[in-house]
Amino acid sequence: MYTLISGKEVSEKILEEIKQEVATLKKKPHLAAILVGEDPASQTYVNSKIKACERVGITSTLVKLRDETTEDILLQKIEELNLNADIDGYIVQLPLPKHISEQKIIETIHPAKDVDGFHPINIGKLVLNLPTYISATPYGIVQLLQHYNIVTQGKHCVVIGRSNIVGTPMSILMGKNNAHANCTVTLCHSKTENLSQYTLQADIVIAAMGKAHFVKADMIKEGAVVIDVGINRVPSTETKSGFKLVGDVDFIQVAPKCSYITPVPGGVGLMTIVSLLKNTLLAAKKEIYS
Ligand code: NAD
């Protein structure tokens, strides 16, 4: 029988801890979010982040820009936020419209305010094991593993997906020399041949590929820990909206083989928001950059 890793339960506990800490601060932390365009998924994510801020007493500011906003205007907005001493940290919700270079935008965010942990300096610090803002989703996953006391040391962790925001930082974190990591890590991606030969050896599988129900039971070893990062919108006759969110893992098939597994929704997604708030708190306390 598997244990369901409840992102809801763990995130609630951490939100409460953040709330208590915020209450002790003289000035409330301030997080800003830039949202460009009308993408419904991005709007939902940003709204959830703002709601979470309200819940823990973090001040939030939403900067909404139209889809046709030029790269120059967005860069100007970012410079304003860099200079605004009242704002401790901010995020630019991805993806951006095609005419804007995400890399250029990320590199313009001041590293001290980059609470998503996407700036090359912050990723570099992560690689070198220096204090930094850890990218929110991988950080959330590490906290889940810790909360459930899942043994990682000496285990083989297979990460599927090598994006800059999830797969790559995740693989780095799991290979670190500390008690909550120390895994032997294999990073798989779209050019990996015979993916199953790797996943079948894995004690821990972290699926972050963005392919609905791709990971099947015959790809997973008996007793493995499976962390599903995917959020995929698929058509559904069960919901009013006509779609539902599913992960990269075929949960119904895979769960009976696992020791631990995360659901979608209710797993990693909630932890991503909590991690962003933790990073905002670090920014407000000037713990990473003084
Ligand atoms: P991405 O599209 O940038 O990267 C996907 C990665 O998967 C790529 O590196 C690619 O090489 C790999 N990949 C694709 N097909 C593959 C295959 N058949 N075999 C092996 N590897 C394959 O996506 P991303 O931004 O890293 O997001 C991945 C998923 O996680 C998406 O569903 C996204 O919505 C979700 N996500 C969830 C959260 C959360 O908070 N839960 C946060 C960020 C992203």
mmCIF file of C-alpha atoms and ligand atoms in Angstrom:
data_model
loop_
_atom_site.group_PDB
_atom_site.id
_atom_site.type_symbol
_atom_site.label_atom_id
_atom_site.label_comp_id
_atom_site.label_asym_id
_atom_site.label_seq_id
_atom_site.Cartn_x
_atom_site.Cartn_y
_atom_site.Cartn_z
ATOM 1 C CA MET A 1 0.000 0.000 0.000
ATOM 2 C CA TYR A 2 1.395 3.394 -0.953
ATOM 3 C CA THR A 3 1.473 6.613 1.062
ATOM 4 C CA LEU A 4 -0.042 9.620 -0.664
ATOM 5 C CA ILE A 5 2.258 12.623 -0.313
ATOM 6 C CA SER A 6 -0.126 15.433 0.519
ATOM 7 C CA GLY A 7 1.087 18.771 -0.779
ATOM 8 C CA LYS A 8 -2.000 20.225 0.837
ATOM 9 C CA GLU A 9 -1.119 19.051 4.317
ATOM 10 C CA VAL A 10 2.555 20.037 4.102
ATOM 11 C CA SER A 11 1.870 23.393 2.445
ATOM 12 C CA GLU A 12 -0.737 24.263 5.105
ATOM 13 C CA LYS A 13 1.797 23.571 7.843
ATOM 14 C CA ILE A 14 4.508 25.673 6.171
ATOM 15 C CA LEU A 15 2.086 28.517 5.384
ATOM 16 C CA GLU A 16 1.241 28.659 9.081
ATOM 17 C CA GLU A 17 4.970 28.829 9.959
ATOM 18 C CA ILE A 18 5.504 31.630 7.422
ATOM 19 C CA LYS A 19 2.498 33.523 8.808
ATOM 20 C CA GLN A 20 3.902 33.353 12.320
ATOM 21 C CA GLU A 21 7.294 34.562 11.191
ATOM 22 C CA VAL A 22 5.843 37.420 9.108
ATOM 23 C CA ALA A 23 3.909 38.552 12.175
ATOM 24 C CA THR A 24 7.201 39.105 14.013
ATOM 25 C CA LEU A 25 8.664 41.390 11.324
ATOM 26 C CA LYS A 26 8.529 45.193 11.639
ATOM 27 C CA LYS A 27 7.862 45.651 7.928
ATOM 28 C CA LYS A 28 5.726 43.165 6.032
ATOM 29 C CA PRO A 29 7.543 41.464 3.138
ATOM 30 C CA HIS A 30 6.390 42.722 -0.260
ATOM 31 C CA LEU A 31 6.158 40.465 -3.332
ATOM 32 C CA ALA A 32 5.296 41.762 -6.796
ATOM 33 C CA ALA A 33 4.211 39.680 -9.778
ATOM 34 C CA ILE A 34 4.295 40.745 -13.409
ATOM 35 C CA LEU A 35 1.734 39.061 -15.629
ATOM 36 C CA VAL A 36 1.901 39.715 -19.366
ATOM 37 C CA GLY A 37 -1.130 38.741 -21.446
ATOM 38 C CA GLU A 38 -4.303 36.808 -20.788
ATOM 39 C CA ASP A 39 -3.137 33.175 -20.637
ATOM 40 C CA PRO A 40 -5.771 31.560 -18.354
ATOM 41 C CA ALA A 41 -3.341 29.120 -16.691
ATOM 42 C CA SER A 42 -0.891 31.952 -15.904
ATOM 43 C CA GLN A 43 -3.730 34.073 -14.506
ATOM 44 C CA THR A 44 -4.756 31.193 -12.239
ATOM 45 C CA TYR A 45 -1.187 30.654 -11.010
ATOM 46 C CA VAL A 46 -0.639 34.344 -10.274
ATOM 47 C CA ASN A 47 -3.989 34.623 -8.474
ATOM 48 C CA SER A 48 -3.087 31.629 -6.293
ATOM 49 C CA LYS A 49 0.236 33.250 -5.401
ATOM 50 C CA ILE A 50 -1.480 36.504 -4.455
ATOM 51 C CA LYS A 51 -4.091 34.699 -2.364
ATOM 52 C CA ALA A 52 -1.327 32.817 -0.548
ATOM 53 C CA CYS A 53 0.417 36.144 0.201
ATOM 54 C CA GLU A 54 -2.784 37.518 1.715
ATOM 55 C CA ARG A 55 -3.098 34.438 3.855
ATOM 56 C CA VAL A 56 0.323 34.808 5.466
ATOM 57 C CA GLY A 57 0.404 38.611 5.706
ATOM 58 C CA ILE A 58 2.813 39.265 2.812
ATOM 59 C CA THR A 59 1.961 42.407 0.853
ATOM 60 C CA SER A 60 1.515 41.728 -2.857
ATOM 61 C CA THR A 61 1.358 43.871 -5.973
ATOM 62 C CA LEU A 62 0.154 42.569 -9.324
ATOM 63 C CA VAL A 63 1.488 44.345 -12.407
ATOM 64 C CA LYS A 64 -0.729 43.380 -15.342
ATOM 65 C CA LEU A 65 0.513 44.142 -18.838
ATOM 66 C CA ARG A 66 -1.208 43.597 -22.165
ATOM 67 C CA ASP A 67 -0.263 40.757 -24.487
ATOM 68 C CA GLU A 68 1.170 43.207 -27.028
ATOM 69 C CA THR A 69 3.532 44.806 -24.454
ATOM 70 C CA THR A 70 6.948 45.228 -26.068
ATOM 71 C CA GLU A 71 10.117 43.738 -24.626
ATOM 72 C CA ASP A 72 11.409 47.283 -23.976
ATOM 73 C CA ILE A 73 8.366 48.230 -21.910
ATOM 74 C CA LEU A 74 8.668 45.042 -19.878
ATOM 75 C CA LEU A 75 12.387 45.676 -19.329
ATOM 76 C CA GLN A 76 11.532 49.194 -18.114
ATOM 77 C CA LYS A 77 8.987 47.778 -15.678
ATOM 78 C CA ILE A 78 11.610 45.374 -14.373
ATOM 79 C CA GLU A 79 14.123 48.176 -13.857
ATOM 80 C CA GLU A 80 11.451 50.053 -11.881
ATOM 81 C CA LEU A 81 10.910 47.044 -9.630
ATOM 82 C CA ASN A 82 14.675 46.608 -9.243
ATOM 83 C CA LEU A 83 14.887 50.177 -7.939
ATOM 84 C CA ASN A 84 11.733 50.148 -5.820
ATOM 85 C CA ALA A 85 13.054 49.769 -2.271
ATOM 86 C CA ASP A 86 9.643 48.790 -0.937
ATOM 87 C CA ILE A 87 9.540 45.611 -3.024
ATOM 88 C CA ASP A 88 11.589 42.768 -1.568
ATOM 89 C CA GLY A 89 11.187 40.343 -4.425
ATOM 90 C CA TYR A 90 9.206 39.782 -7.594
ATOM 91 C CA ILE A 91 8.406 37.243 -10.247
ATOM 92 C CA VAL A 92 7.664 37.483 -13.938
ATOM 93 C CA GLN A 93 5.069 34.812 -14.651
ATOM 94 C CA LEU A 94 6.179 32.493 -17.455
ATOM 95 C CA PRO A 95 5.593 31.759 -20.272
ATOM 96 C CA LEU A 96 5.891 35.192 -21.868
ATOM 97 C CA PRO A 97 4.434 36.079 -25.268
ATOM 98 C CA LYS A 98 6.624 34.797 -28.115
ATOM 99 C CA HIS A 99 7.953 38.262 -29.097
ATOM 100 C CA ILE A 100 9.688 38.656 -25.703
ATOM 101 C CA SER A 101 12.955 36.886 -24.844
ATOM 102 C CA GLU A 102 12.445 35.094 -21.529
ATOM 103 C CA GLN A 103 16.188 34.767 -21.022
ATOM 104 C CA LYS A 104 16.743 38.506 -21.459
ATOM 105 C CA ILE A 105 13.954 39.252 -18.997
ATOM 106 C CA ILE A 106 15.268 36.789 -16.402
ATOM 107 C CA GLU A 107 18.760 38.246 -16.674
ATOM 108 C CA THR A 108 17.416 41.760 -16.047
ATOM 109 C CA ILE A 109 15.767 40.844 -12.754
ATOM 110 C CA HIS A 110 18.104 41.886 -9.933
ATOM 111 C CA PRO A 111 19.439 38.639 -8.383
ATOM 112 C CA ALA A 112 18.580 39.925 -4.891
ATOM 113 C CA LYS A 113 14.905 40.227 -5.925
ATOM 114 C CA ASP A 114 14.762 37.061 -8.028
ATOM 115 C CA VAL A 115 12.609 35.045 -5.620
ATOM 116 C CA ASP A 116 11.821 32.493 -8.342
ATOM 117 C CA GLY A 117 15.553 31.664 -8.361
ATOM 118 C CA PHE A 118 15.823 31.745 -12.162
ATOM 119 C CA HIS A 119 18.652 34.295 -12.584
ATOM 120 C CA PRO A 120 21.964 32.764 -13.772
ATOM 121 C CA ILE A 121 23.692 34.066 -10.625
ATOM 122 C CA ASN A 122 21.192 32.316 -8.378
ATOM 123 C CA ILE A 123 21.357 29.093 -10.412
ATOM 124 C CA GLY A 124 25.174 29.334 -10.275
ATOM 125 C CA LYS A 125 25.041 29.681 -6.502
ATOM 126 C CA LEU A 126 22.791 26.644 -6.322
ATOM 127 C CA VAL A 127 25.333 24.627 -8.286
ATOM 128 C CA LEU A 128 28.145 25.795 -5.984
ATOM 129 C CA ASN A 129 26.148 25.065 -2.814
ATOM 130 C CA LEU A 130 26.085 28.735 -1.790
ATOM 131 C CA PRO A 131 23.055 30.333 -0.087
ATOM 132 C CA THR A 132 20.544 31.339 -2.768
ATOM 133 C CA TYR A 133 16.883 31.431 -3.722
ATOM 134 C CA ILE A 134 16.237 27.836 -4.772
ATOM 135 C CA SER A 135 13.842 27.577 -7.730
ATOM 136 C CA ALA A 136 10.398 27.245 -6.216
ATOM 137 C CA THR A 137 9.258 23.889 -7.621
ATOM 138 C CA PRO A 138 12.432 21.884 -6.868
ATOM 139 C CA TYR A 139 12.577 23.525 -3.429
ATOM 140 C CA GLY A 140 8.976 22.466 -2.795
ATOM 141 C CA ILE A 141 9.792 18.879 -3.749
ATOM 142 C CA VAL A 142 12.773 18.758 -1.387
ATOM 143 C CA GLN A 143 10.504 19.966 1.430
ATOM 144 C CA LEU A 144 7.970 17.232 0.638
ATOM 145 C CA LEU A 145 10.661 14.533 0.754
ATOM 146 C CA GLN A 146 11.918 15.933 4.067
ATOM 147 C CA HIS A 147 8.452 16.122 5.605
ATOM 148 C CA TYR A 148 7.792 12.444 4.859
ATOM 149 C CA ASN A 149 11.299 11.441 6.023
ATOM 150 C CA ILE A 150 11.928 9.774 2.702
ATOM 151 C CA VAL A 151 15.436 8.369 2.615
ATOM 152 C CA THR A 152 17.358 9.824 -0.305
ATOM 153 C CA GLN A 153 20.946 9.138 0.702
ATOM 154 C CA GLY A 154 22.571 6.573 -1.589
ATOM 155 C CA LYS A 155 19.390 6.199 -3.650
ATOM 156 C CA HIS A 156 19.129 6.435 -7.408
ATOM 157 C CA CYS A 157 16.991 9.404 -8.442
ATOM 158 C CA VAL A 158 15.839 9.712 -12.048
ATOM 159 C CA VAL A 159 14.640 13.170 -13.055
ATOM 160 C CA ILE A 160 12.671 13.270 -16.321
ATOM 161 C CA GLY A 161 12.890 16.707 -17.948
ATOM 162 C CA ARG A 162 15.803 19.162 -18.032
ATOM 163 C CA SER A 163 14.143 22.589 -18.088
ATOM 164 C CA ASN A 164 15.979 25.467 -16.412
ATOM 165 C CA ILE A 165 13.156 25.963 -13.930
ATOM 166 C CA VAL A 166 12.377 22.388 -12.869
ATOM 167 C CA GLY A 167 14.398 19.415 -14.159
ATOM 168 C CA THR A 168 17.911 20.865 -14.158
ATOM 169 C CA PRO A 169 17.829 22.520 -10.688
ATOM 170 C CA MET A 170 16.029 19.430 -9.349
ATOM 171 C CA SER A 171 18.821 17.155 -10.550
ATOM 172 C CA ILE A 172 21.420 19.429 -8.943
ATOM 173 C CA LEU A 173 19.587 19.495 -5.605
ATOM 174 C CA MET A 174 19.158 15.723 -5.426
ATOM 175 C CA GLY A 175 22.880 15.182 -6.012
ATOM 176 C CA LYS A 176 24.022 17.586 -3.280
ATOM 177 C CA ASN A 177 26.160 16.414 -0.412
ATOM 178 C CA ASN A 178 23.630 16.673 2.409
ATOM 179 C CA ALA A 179 21.368 14.338 4.340
ATOM 180 C CA HIS A 180 18.272 15.333 2.368
ATOM 181 C CA ALA A 181 19.935 14.582 -0.963
ATOM 182 C CA ASN A 182 23.073 12.522 -1.618
ATOM 183 C CA CYS A 183 21.339 10.683 -4.448
ATOM 184 C CA THR A 184 22.981 9.258 -7.530
ATOM 185 C CA VAL A 185 21.167 11.253 -10.173
ATOM 186 C CA THR A 186 20.248 10.458 -13.757
ATOM 187 C CA LEU A 187 18.785 13.322 -15.785
ATOM 188 C CA CYS A 188 16.599 12.093 -18.654
ATOM 189 C CA HIS A 189 15.153 14.236 -21.428
ATOM 190 C CA SER A 190 13.475 14.161 -24.809
ATOM 191 C CA LYS A 191 16.556 12.667 -26.501
ATOM 192 C CA THR A 192 17.026 9.891 -23.923
ATOM 193 C CA GLU A 193 16.899 6.493 -25.616
ATOM 194 C CA ASN A 194 14.872 3.803 -23.886
ATOM 195 C CA LEU A 195 13.724 5.922 -20.931
ATOM 196 C CA SER A 196 12.346 2.858 -19.120
ATOM 197 C CA GLN A 197 15.787 1.311 -18.679
ATOM 198 C CA TYR A 198 16.612 4.259 -16.394
ATOM 199 C CA THR A 199 13.261 4.703 -14.638
ATOM 200 C CA LEU A 200 13.102 0.978 -13.850
ATOM 201 C CA GLN A 201 16.343 1.331 -11.855
ATOM 202 C CA ALA A 202 15.123 4.378 -9.954
ATOM 203 C CA ASP A 203 14.333 4.481 -6.254
ATOM 204 C CA ILE A 204 12.952 7.980 -6.768
ATOM 205 C CA VAL A 205 11.396 9.196 -10.029
ATOM 206 C CA ILE A 206 10.681 12.901 -10.508
ATOM 207 C CA ALA A 207 8.583 13.408 -13.639
ATOM 208 C CA ALA A 208 8.713 16.940 -15.096
ATOM 209 C CA MET A 209 8.150 16.570 -18.803
ATOM 210 C CA GLY A 210 4.712 18.068 -19.401
ATOM 211 C CA LYS A 211 3.238 14.972 -21.074
ATOM 212 C CA ALA A 212 -0.088 13.821 -19.655
ATOM 213 C CA HIS A 213 -0.011 10.315 -18.120
ATOM 214 C CA PHE A 214 3.262 9.465 -19.868
ATOM 215 C CA VAL A 215 4.800 7.503 -16.994
ATOM 216 C CA LYS A 216 3.144 4.073 -16.847
ATOM 217 C CA ALA A 217 3.321 1.221 -14.315
ATOM 218 C CA ASP A 218 5.722 -0.828 -16.447
ATOM 219 C CA MET A 219 8.283 2.009 -16.189
ATOM 220 C CA ILE A 220 8.409 1.973 -12.385
ATOM 221 C CA LYS A 221 10.198 -0.332 -9.949
ATOM 222 C CA GLU A 222 8.172 -1.889 -7.122
ATOM 223 C CA GLY A 223 8.408 0.338 -4.011
ATOM 224 C CA ALA A 224 9.677 3.465 -5.803
ATOM 225 C CA VAL A 225 8.919 7.021 -4.700
ATOM 226 C CA VAL A 226 7.195 8.927 -7.523
ATOM 227 C CA ILE A 227 6.977 12.711 -7.611
ATOM 228 C CA ASP A 228 4.723 14.073 -10.344
ATOM 229 C CA VAL A 229 5.480 17.672 -11.331
ATOM 230 C CA GLY A 230 3.385 17.732 -14.517
ATOM 231 C CA ILE A 231 0.340 19.928 -14.846
ATOM 232 C CA ASN A 232 -1.443 19.078 -18.079
ATOM 233 C CA ARG A 233 -4.856 20.322 -19.155
ATOM 234 C CA VAL A 234 -6.803 17.511 -20.812
ATOM 235 C CA PRO A 235 -10.391 17.386 -22.099
ATOM 236 C CA SER A 236 -12.849 15.906 -19.613
ATOM 237 C CA THR A 237 -16.541 15.102 -19.564
ATOM 238 C CA GLU A 238 -16.440 15.010 -15.743
ATOM 239 C CA THR A 239 -16.079 18.761 -15.228
ATOM 240 C CA LYS A 240 -18.234 21.779 -16.082
ATOM 241 C CA SER A 241 -15.314 23.536 -17.735
ATOM 242 C CA GLY A 242 -14.756 20.575 -20.085
ATOM 243 C CA PHE A 243 -11.157 20.010 -18.986
ATOM 244 C CA LYS A 244 -9.215 18.764 -15.987
ATOM 245 C CA LEU A 245 -5.607 18.865 -14.771
ATOM 246 C CA VAL A 246 -3.566 15.672 -14.765
ATOM 247 C CA GLY A 247 0.070 14.897 -14.085
ATOM 248 C CA ASP A 248 2.826 13.290 -16.146
ATOM 249 C CA VAL A 249 2.249 10.053 -14.250
ATOM 250 C CA ASP A 250 -0.651 7.679 -14.896
ATOM 251 C CA PHE A 251 -1.567 7.772 -11.211
ATOM 252 C CA ILE A 252 -4.161 4.976 -11.178
ATOM 253 C CA GLN A 253 -1.776 2.502 -12.831
ATOM 254 C CA VAL A 254 1.421 3.596 -11.086
ATOM 255 C CA ALA A 255 0.318 4.257 -7.463
ATOM 256 C CA PRO A 256 -0.096 0.590 -6.423
ATOM 257 C CA LYS A 257 3.589 -0.046 -7.250
ATOM 258 C CA CYS A 258 4.876 2.903 -5.207
ATOM 259 C CA SER A 259 5.926 3.398 -1.611
ATOM 260 C CA TYR A 260 5.097 7.124 -1.893
ATOM 261 C CA ILE A 261 3.462 9.147 -4.665
ATOM 262 C CA THR A 262 2.222 12.717 -5.158
ATOM 263 C CA PRO A 263 -1.229 13.392 -6.602
ATOM 264 C CA VAL A 264 -2.075 16.015 -9.258
ATOM 265 C CA PRO A 265 -3.641 18.299 -8.219
ATOM 266 C CA GLY A 266 -2.851 18.482 -4.506
ATOM 267 C CA GLY A 267 0.846 17.602 -4.695
ATOM 268 C CA VAL A 268 3.831 19.566 -5.955
ATOM 269 C CA GLY A 269 1.867 22.610 -7.235
ATOM 270 C CA LEU A 270 0.872 23.784 -3.761
ATOM 271 C CA MET A 271 4.460 23.447 -2.583
ATOM 272 C CA THR A 272 5.726 25.667 -5.403
ATOM 273 C CA ILE A 273 3.696 28.579 -4.027
ATOM 274 C CA VAL A 274 4.878 27.963 -0.475
ATOM 275 C CA SER A 275 8.501 27.961 -1.636
ATOM 276 C CA LEU A 276 8.018 31.263 -3.413
ATOM 277 C CA LEU A 277 6.741 32.763 -0.162
ATOM 278 C CA LYS A 278 9.693 31.300 1.742
ATOM 279 C CA ASN A 279 12.064 32.922 -0.744
ATOM 280 C CA THR A 280 10.188 36.223 -0.357
ATOM 281 C CA LEU A 281 10.673 36.000 3.375
ATOM 282 C CA LEU A 282 14.417 35.394 2.854
ATOM 283 C CA ALA A 283 14.507 38.440 0.568
ATOM 284 C CA ALA A 284 12.730 40.626 3.124
ATOM 285 C CA LYS A 285 15.136 39.521 5.844
ATOM 286 C CA LYS A 286 18.059 40.129 3.461
ATOM 287 C CA GLU A 287 19.400 36.687 4.288
ATOM 288 C CA ILE A 288 20.837 35.906 0.872
ATOM 289 C CA TYR A 289 21.868 39.384 -0.317
ATOM 290 C CA SER A 290 22.450 42.058 2.318
HETATM 291 P P1 NAD B 1 9.466 22.197 -20.352
HETATM 292 O O1 NAD B 1 8.536 21.977 -21.505
HETATM 293 O O2 NAD B 1 10.292 23.418 -20.295
HETATM 294 O O3 NAD B 1 10.461 20.955 -20.249
HETATM 295 C C1 NAD B 1 10.025 19.663 -20.448
HETATM 296 C C2 NAD B 1 11.215 18.747 -20.387
HETATM 297 O O4 NAD B 1 10.752 17.417 -20.568
HETATM 298 C C3 NAD B 1 12.261 19.009 -21.487
HETATM 299 O O5 NAD B 1 13.519 19.154 -20.870
HETATM 300 C C4 NAD B 1 12.224 17.773 -22.363
HETATM 301 O O6 NAD B 1 13.514 17.385 -22.778
HETATM 302 C C5 NAD B 1 11.599 16.728 -21.448
HETATM 303 N N1 NAD B 1 10.791 15.771 -22.218
HETATM 304 C C6 NAD B 1 9.766 16.037 -23.047
HETATM 305 N N2 NAD B 1 9.290 14.905 -23.580
HETATM 306 C C7 NAD B 1 10.034 13.895 -23.076
HETATM 307 C C8 NAD B 1 10.033 12.493 -23.250
HETATM 308 N N3 NAD B 1 9.177 11.900 -24.059
HETATM 309 N N4 NAD B 1 10.940 11.761 -22.562
HETATM 310 C C9 NAD B 1 11.816 12.353 -21.715
HETATM 311 N N5 NAD B 1 11.851 13.691 -21.505
HETATM 312 C C10 NAD B 1 10.977 14.445 -22.182
HETATM 313 O O7 NAD B 1 8.553 22.040 -19.062
HETATM 314 P P2 NAD B 1 8.734 22.527 -17.532
HETATM 315 O O8 NAD B 1 8.549 23.981 -17.453
HETATM 316 O O9 NAD B 1 9.939 21.903 -16.938
HETATM 317 O O10 NAD B 1 7.442 21.830 -16.910
HETATM 318 C C11 NAD B 1 7.258 20.432 -16.940
HETATM 319 C C12 NAD B 1 5.875 20.110 -16.432
HETATM 320 O O11 NAD B 1 5.788 20.537 -15.081
HETATM 321 C C13 NAD B 1 4.744 20.826 -17.164
HETATM 322 O O12 NAD B 1 3.595 19.997 -17.162
HETATM 323 C C14 NAD B 1 4.472 22.041 -16.304
HETATM 324 O O13 NAD B 1 3.146 22.518 -16.412
HETATM 325 C C15 NAD B 1 4.715 21.466 -14.942
HETATM 326 N N6 NAD B 1 5.124 22.433 -13.927
HETATM 327 C C16 NAD B 1 4.533 22.295 -12.732
HETATM 328 C C17 NAD B 1 4.889 23.130 -11.696
HETATM 329 C C18 NAD B 1 4.241 22.913 -10.373
HETATM 330 O O14 NAD B 1 4.273 23.801 -9.549
HETATM 331 N N7 NAD B 1 3.658 21.730 -10.131
HETATM 332 C C19 NAD B 1 5.839 24.133 -11.896
HETATM 333 C C20 NAD B 1 6.462 24.244 -13.135
HETATM 334 C C21 NAD B 1 6.095 23.366 -14.147
#
